[in-house]
Short mmCIF file of C-alpha atoms and ligand atoms in Angstrom, two decimals:
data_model
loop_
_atom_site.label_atom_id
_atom_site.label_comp_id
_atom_site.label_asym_id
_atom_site.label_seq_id
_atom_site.Cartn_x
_atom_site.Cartn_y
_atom_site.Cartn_z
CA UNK A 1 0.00 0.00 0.00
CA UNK A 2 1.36 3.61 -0.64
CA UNK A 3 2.26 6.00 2.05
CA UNK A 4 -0.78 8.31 2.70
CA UNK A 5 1.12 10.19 5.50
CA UNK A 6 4.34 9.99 6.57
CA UNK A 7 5.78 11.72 9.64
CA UNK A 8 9.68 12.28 10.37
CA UNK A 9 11.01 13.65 13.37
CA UNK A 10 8.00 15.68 14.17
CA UNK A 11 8.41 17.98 16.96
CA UNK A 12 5.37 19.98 18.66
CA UNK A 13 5.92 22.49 21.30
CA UNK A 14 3.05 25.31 22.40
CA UNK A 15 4.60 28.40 23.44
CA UNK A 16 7.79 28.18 25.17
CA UNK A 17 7.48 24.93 27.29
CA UNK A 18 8.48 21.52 26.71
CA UNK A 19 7.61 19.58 23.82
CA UNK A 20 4.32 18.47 23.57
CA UNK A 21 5.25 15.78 20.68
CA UNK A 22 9.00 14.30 19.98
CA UNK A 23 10.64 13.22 17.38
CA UNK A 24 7.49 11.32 16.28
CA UNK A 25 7.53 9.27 12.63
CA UNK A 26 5.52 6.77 11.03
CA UNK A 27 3.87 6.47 7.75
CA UNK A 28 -0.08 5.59 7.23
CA UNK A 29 -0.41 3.37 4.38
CA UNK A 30 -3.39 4.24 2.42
CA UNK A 31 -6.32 2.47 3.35
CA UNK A 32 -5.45 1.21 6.35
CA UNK A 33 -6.87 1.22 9.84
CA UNK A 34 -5.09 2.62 13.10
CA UNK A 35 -5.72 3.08 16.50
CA UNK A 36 -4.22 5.52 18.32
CA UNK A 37 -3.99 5.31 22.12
CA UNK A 38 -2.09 6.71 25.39
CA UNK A 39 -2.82 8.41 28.41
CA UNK A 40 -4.71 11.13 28.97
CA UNK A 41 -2.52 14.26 28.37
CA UNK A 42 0.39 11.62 26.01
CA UNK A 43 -0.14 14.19 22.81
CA UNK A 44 -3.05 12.18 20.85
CA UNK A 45 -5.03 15.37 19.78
CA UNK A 46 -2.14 17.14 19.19
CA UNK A 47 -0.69 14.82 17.21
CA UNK A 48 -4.40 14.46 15.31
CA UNK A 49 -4.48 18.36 14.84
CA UNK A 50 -0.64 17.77 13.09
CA UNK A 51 -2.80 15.54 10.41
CA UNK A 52 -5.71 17.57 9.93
CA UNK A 53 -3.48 20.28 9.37
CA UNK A 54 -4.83 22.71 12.28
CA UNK A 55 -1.24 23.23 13.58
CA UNK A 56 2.28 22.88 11.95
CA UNK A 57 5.16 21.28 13.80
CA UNK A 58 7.66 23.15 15.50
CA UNK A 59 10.57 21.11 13.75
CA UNK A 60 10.11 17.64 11.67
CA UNK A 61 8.73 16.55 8.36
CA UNK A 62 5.16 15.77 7.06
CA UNK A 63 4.25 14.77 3.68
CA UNK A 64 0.42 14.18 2.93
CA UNK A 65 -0.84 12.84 -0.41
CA UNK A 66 2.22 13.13 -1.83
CA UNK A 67 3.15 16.67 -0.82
CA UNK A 68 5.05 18.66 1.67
CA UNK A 69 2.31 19.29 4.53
CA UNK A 70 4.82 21.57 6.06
CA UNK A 71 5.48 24.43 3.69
CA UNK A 72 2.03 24.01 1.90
CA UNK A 73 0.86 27.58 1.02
CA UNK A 74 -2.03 28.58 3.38
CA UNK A 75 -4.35 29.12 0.75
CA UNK A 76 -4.11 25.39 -0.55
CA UNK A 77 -4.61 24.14 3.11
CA UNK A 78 -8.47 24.16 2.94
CA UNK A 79 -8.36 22.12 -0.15
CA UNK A 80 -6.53 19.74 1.95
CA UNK A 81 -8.61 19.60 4.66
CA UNK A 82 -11.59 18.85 2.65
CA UNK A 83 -9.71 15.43 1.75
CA UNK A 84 -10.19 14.67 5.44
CA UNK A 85 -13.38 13.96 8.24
CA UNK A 86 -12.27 15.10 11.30
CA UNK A 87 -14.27 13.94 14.30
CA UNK A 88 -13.61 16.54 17.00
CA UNK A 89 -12.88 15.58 20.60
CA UNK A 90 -15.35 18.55 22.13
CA UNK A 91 -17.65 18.15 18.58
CA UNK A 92 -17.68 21.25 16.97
CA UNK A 93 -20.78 21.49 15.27
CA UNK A 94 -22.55 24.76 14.43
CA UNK A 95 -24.89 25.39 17.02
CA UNK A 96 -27.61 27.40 15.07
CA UNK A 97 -27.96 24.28 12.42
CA UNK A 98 -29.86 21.87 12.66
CA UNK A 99 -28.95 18.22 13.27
CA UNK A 100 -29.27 17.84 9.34
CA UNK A 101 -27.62 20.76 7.90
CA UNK A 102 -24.57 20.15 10.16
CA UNK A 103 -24.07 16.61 8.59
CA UNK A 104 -25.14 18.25 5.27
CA UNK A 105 -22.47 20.83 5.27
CA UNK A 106 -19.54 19.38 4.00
CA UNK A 107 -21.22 18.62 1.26
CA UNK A 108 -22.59 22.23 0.33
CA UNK A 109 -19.21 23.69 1.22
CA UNK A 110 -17.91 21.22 -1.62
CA UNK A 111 -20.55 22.65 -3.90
CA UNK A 112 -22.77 19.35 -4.32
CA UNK A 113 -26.11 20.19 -5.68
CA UNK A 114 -28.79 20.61 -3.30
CA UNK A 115 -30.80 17.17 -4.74
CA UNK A 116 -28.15 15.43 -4.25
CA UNK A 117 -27.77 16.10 -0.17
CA UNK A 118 -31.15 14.85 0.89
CA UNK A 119 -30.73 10.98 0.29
CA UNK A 120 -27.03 10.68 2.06
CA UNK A 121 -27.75 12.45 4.92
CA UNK A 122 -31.00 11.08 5.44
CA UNK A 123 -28.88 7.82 5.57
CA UNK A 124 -26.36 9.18 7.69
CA UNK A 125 -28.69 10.00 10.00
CA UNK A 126 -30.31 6.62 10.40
CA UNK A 127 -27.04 5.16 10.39
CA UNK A 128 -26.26 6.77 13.45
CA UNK A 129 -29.70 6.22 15.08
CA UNK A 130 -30.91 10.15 14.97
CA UNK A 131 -33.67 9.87 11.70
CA UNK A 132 -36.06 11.20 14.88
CA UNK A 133 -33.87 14.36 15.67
CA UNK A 134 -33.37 15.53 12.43
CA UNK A 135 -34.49 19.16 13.37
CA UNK A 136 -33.05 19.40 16.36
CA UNK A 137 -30.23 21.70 17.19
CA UNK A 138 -26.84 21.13 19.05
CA UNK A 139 -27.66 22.73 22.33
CA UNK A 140 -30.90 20.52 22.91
CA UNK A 141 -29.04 17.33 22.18
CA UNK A 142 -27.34 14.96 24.40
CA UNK A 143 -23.45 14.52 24.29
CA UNK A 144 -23.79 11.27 22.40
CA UNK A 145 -26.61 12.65 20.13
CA UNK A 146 -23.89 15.33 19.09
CA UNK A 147 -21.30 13.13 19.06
CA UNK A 148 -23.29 11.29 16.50
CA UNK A 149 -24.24 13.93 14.40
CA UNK A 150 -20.63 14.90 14.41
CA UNK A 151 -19.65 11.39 13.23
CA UNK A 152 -22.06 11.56 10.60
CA UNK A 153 -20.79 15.30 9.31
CA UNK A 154 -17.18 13.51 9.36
CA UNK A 155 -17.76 10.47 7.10
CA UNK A 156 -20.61 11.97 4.70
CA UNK A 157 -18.22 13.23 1.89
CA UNK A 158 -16.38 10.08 2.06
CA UNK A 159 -13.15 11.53 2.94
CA UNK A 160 -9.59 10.24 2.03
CA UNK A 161 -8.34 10.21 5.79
CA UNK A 162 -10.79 9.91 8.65
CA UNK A 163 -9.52 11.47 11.80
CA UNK A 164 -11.75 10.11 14.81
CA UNK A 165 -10.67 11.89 18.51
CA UNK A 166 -12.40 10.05 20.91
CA UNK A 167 -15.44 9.18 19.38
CA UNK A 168 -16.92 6.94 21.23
CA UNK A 169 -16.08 8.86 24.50
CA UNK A 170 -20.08 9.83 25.27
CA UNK A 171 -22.18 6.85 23.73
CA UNK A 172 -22.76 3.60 25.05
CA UNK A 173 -21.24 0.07 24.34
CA UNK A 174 -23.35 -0.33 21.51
CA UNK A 175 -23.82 2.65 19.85
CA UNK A 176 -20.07 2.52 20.18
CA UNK A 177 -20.14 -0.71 18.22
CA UNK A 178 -22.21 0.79 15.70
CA UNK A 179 -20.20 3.57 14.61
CA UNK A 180 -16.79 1.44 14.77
CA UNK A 181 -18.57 -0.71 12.47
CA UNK A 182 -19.15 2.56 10.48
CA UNK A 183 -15.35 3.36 10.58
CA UNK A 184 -14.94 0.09 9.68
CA UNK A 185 -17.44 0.05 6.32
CA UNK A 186 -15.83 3.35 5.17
CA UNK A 187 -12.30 1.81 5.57
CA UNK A 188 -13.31 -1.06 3.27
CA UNK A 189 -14.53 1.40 1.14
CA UNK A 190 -10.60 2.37 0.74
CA UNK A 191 -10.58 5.53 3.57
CA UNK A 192 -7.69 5.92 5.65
CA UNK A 193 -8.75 5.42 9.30
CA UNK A 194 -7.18 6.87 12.34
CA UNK A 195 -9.17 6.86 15.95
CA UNK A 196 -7.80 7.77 19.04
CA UNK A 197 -9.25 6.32 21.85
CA UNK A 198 -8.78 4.75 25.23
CA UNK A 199 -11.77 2.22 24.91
CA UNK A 200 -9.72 -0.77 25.03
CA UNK A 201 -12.91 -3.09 24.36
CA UNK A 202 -12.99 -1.39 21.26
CA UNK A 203 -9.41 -1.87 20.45
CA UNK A 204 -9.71 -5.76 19.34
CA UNK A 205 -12.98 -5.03 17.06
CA UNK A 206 -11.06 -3.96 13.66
CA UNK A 207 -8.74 -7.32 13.70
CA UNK A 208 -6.58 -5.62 11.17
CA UNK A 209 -6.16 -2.21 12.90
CA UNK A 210 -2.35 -1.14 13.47
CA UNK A 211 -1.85 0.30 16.53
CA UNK A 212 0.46 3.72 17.76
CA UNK A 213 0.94 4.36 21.11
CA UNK A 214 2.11 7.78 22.34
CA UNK A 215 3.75 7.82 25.97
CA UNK A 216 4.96 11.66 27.09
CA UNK A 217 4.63 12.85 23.53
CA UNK A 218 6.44 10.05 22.04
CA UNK A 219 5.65 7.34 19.54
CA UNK A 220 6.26 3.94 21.12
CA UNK A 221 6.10 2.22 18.12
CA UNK A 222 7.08 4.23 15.00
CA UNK A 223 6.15 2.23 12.17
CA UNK A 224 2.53 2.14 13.64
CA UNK A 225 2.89 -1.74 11.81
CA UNK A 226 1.92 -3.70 15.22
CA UNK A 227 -1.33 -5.75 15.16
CA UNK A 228 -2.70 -5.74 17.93
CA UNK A 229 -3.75 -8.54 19.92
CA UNK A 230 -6.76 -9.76 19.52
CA UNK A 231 -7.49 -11.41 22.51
CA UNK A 232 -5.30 -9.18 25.28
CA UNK A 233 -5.30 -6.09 27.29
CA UNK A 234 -1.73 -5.38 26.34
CA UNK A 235 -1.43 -2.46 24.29
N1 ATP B 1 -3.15 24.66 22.84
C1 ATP B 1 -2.34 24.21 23.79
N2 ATP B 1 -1.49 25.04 24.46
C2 ATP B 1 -0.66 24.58 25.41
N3 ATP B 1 -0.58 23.29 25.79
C3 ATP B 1 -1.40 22.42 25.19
C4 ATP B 1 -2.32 22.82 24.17
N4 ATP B 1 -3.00 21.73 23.75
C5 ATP B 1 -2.53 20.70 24.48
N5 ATP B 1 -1.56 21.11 25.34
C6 ATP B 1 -0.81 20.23 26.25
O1 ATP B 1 -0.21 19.19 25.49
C7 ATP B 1 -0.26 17.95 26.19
C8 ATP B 1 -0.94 16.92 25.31
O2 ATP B 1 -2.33 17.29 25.16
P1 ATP B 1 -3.30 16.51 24.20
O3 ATP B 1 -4.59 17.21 24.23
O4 ATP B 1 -2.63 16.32 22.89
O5 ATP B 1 -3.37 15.09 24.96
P2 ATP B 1 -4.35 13.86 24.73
O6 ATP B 1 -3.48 12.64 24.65
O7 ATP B 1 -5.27 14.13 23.61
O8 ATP B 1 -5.17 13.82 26.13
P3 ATP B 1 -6.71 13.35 26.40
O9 ATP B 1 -6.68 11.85 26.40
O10 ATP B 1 -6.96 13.89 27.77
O11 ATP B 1 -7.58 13.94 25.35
C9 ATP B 1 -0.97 18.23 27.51
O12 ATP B 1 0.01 18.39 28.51
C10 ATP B 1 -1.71 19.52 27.23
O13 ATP B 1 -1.85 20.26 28.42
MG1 MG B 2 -7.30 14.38 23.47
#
């Protein structure tokens, strides 16, 4: 499989502190799945926001479909971006739209015609067990209702790379099953997965998954090749 990503000797440091993320590398191979796990506080969103391009590294490499991530002109980064879902950890939808335009809005923003919106999103919505909220805003939803919706938003235009933060964090064990199974139908479909999580049950449920574990900021195992165990705790 050809590199999708590929990471060398990333640094990240906010402000003047310590480094958040060190000398991390690995490569995602193109359709692939990985899990990305480590304690609370080890660097996992900050080493998501590296992918999804919402911060550049303080020192390192990154090349991303085939081109320098790090110098990219910021005028090509939205283009970018729209070749990636990003599941936030805290959810970010749009609080004034509705359930259905916030899963509907990638799509718009990428210029699809309005007739062609209804029918995905309608599905998106059943597939993540909200076809009865489909007017209802943000604010009067639950944390796993928005999670959901913001799930949905993330996978609807089929991205190249799906960045998942947590996104099981506020739903129950089987909704959780549900959407990994989602992950898991998009990734056969050929998208590059990558969930960070610290739900070992879920860990075992992609048999195929790689794993990378951050500990302090740093990549335990920098090829991100290791299966995973599918019957252990150990990761
Ligand atoms: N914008 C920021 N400015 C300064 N420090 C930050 C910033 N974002 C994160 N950090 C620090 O970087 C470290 C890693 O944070 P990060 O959010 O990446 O961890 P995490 O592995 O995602 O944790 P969690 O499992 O709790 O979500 C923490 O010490 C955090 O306080
Ligand atoms: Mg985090």
């Amino acid at each position: 499989m050809a590199n999708i990503v590929q990471f060398e000797n990333v640094g990240l440091r906010y402000g003047g502190g310590a480094e958040t993320l060190s000398d991390v590398s690995f490569t995602l191979s193109s359709g692939a799945f990985y899990f990305l796990t480590g304690a609370s506080g080890a660097g996992k969103t900050s080493l998501l926001k590296l992918l999804y391009l919402a911060q550049r590294p303080t020192r390192g490499g990154i090349r991303m479909f085939g081109e320098d991530a790090v110098t990219l002109p910021r005028a090509r980064i939205p283009g970018f971006r729209r070749r990636i879902g990003v599941v936030f950890q805290d959810f970010r939808l749009v609080p004034h739209l509705s359930a259905y335009d916030n899963i509907a809005l990638p799509l718009r923003v990428s210029g699809v015609a309005e007739s062609d919106i209804d029918a995905p999103v309608r599905e998106m919505l059943a597939w993540v067990g909200l076809d009865q909220r489909i007017e209802a805003k943000p604010p009067t939803l639950s944390g796993g209702e928005q999670q959901r919706v913001a799930i949905a938003r993330a996978v609807i235009g089929r991205p190249e790379i799906l960045v998942a933060d947590e996104p099981t964090g506020n739903v129950d064990p089987d909704m959780a099953e549900r959407l990994l199974h989602l992950f898991d139908s998009l990734n056969r479909l050929g998208t590059t997965v990558v969930v960070a999580t610290h739900d070992f049950h879920l860990l075992g449920r992609i048999p195929d998954a790689r794993m990378m574990r951050l500990d302090k900021g740093r990549l335990l195992d920098p090829t991100g090749s290791l299966r995973f165990p599918p019957t252990g705790e150990g990761a």
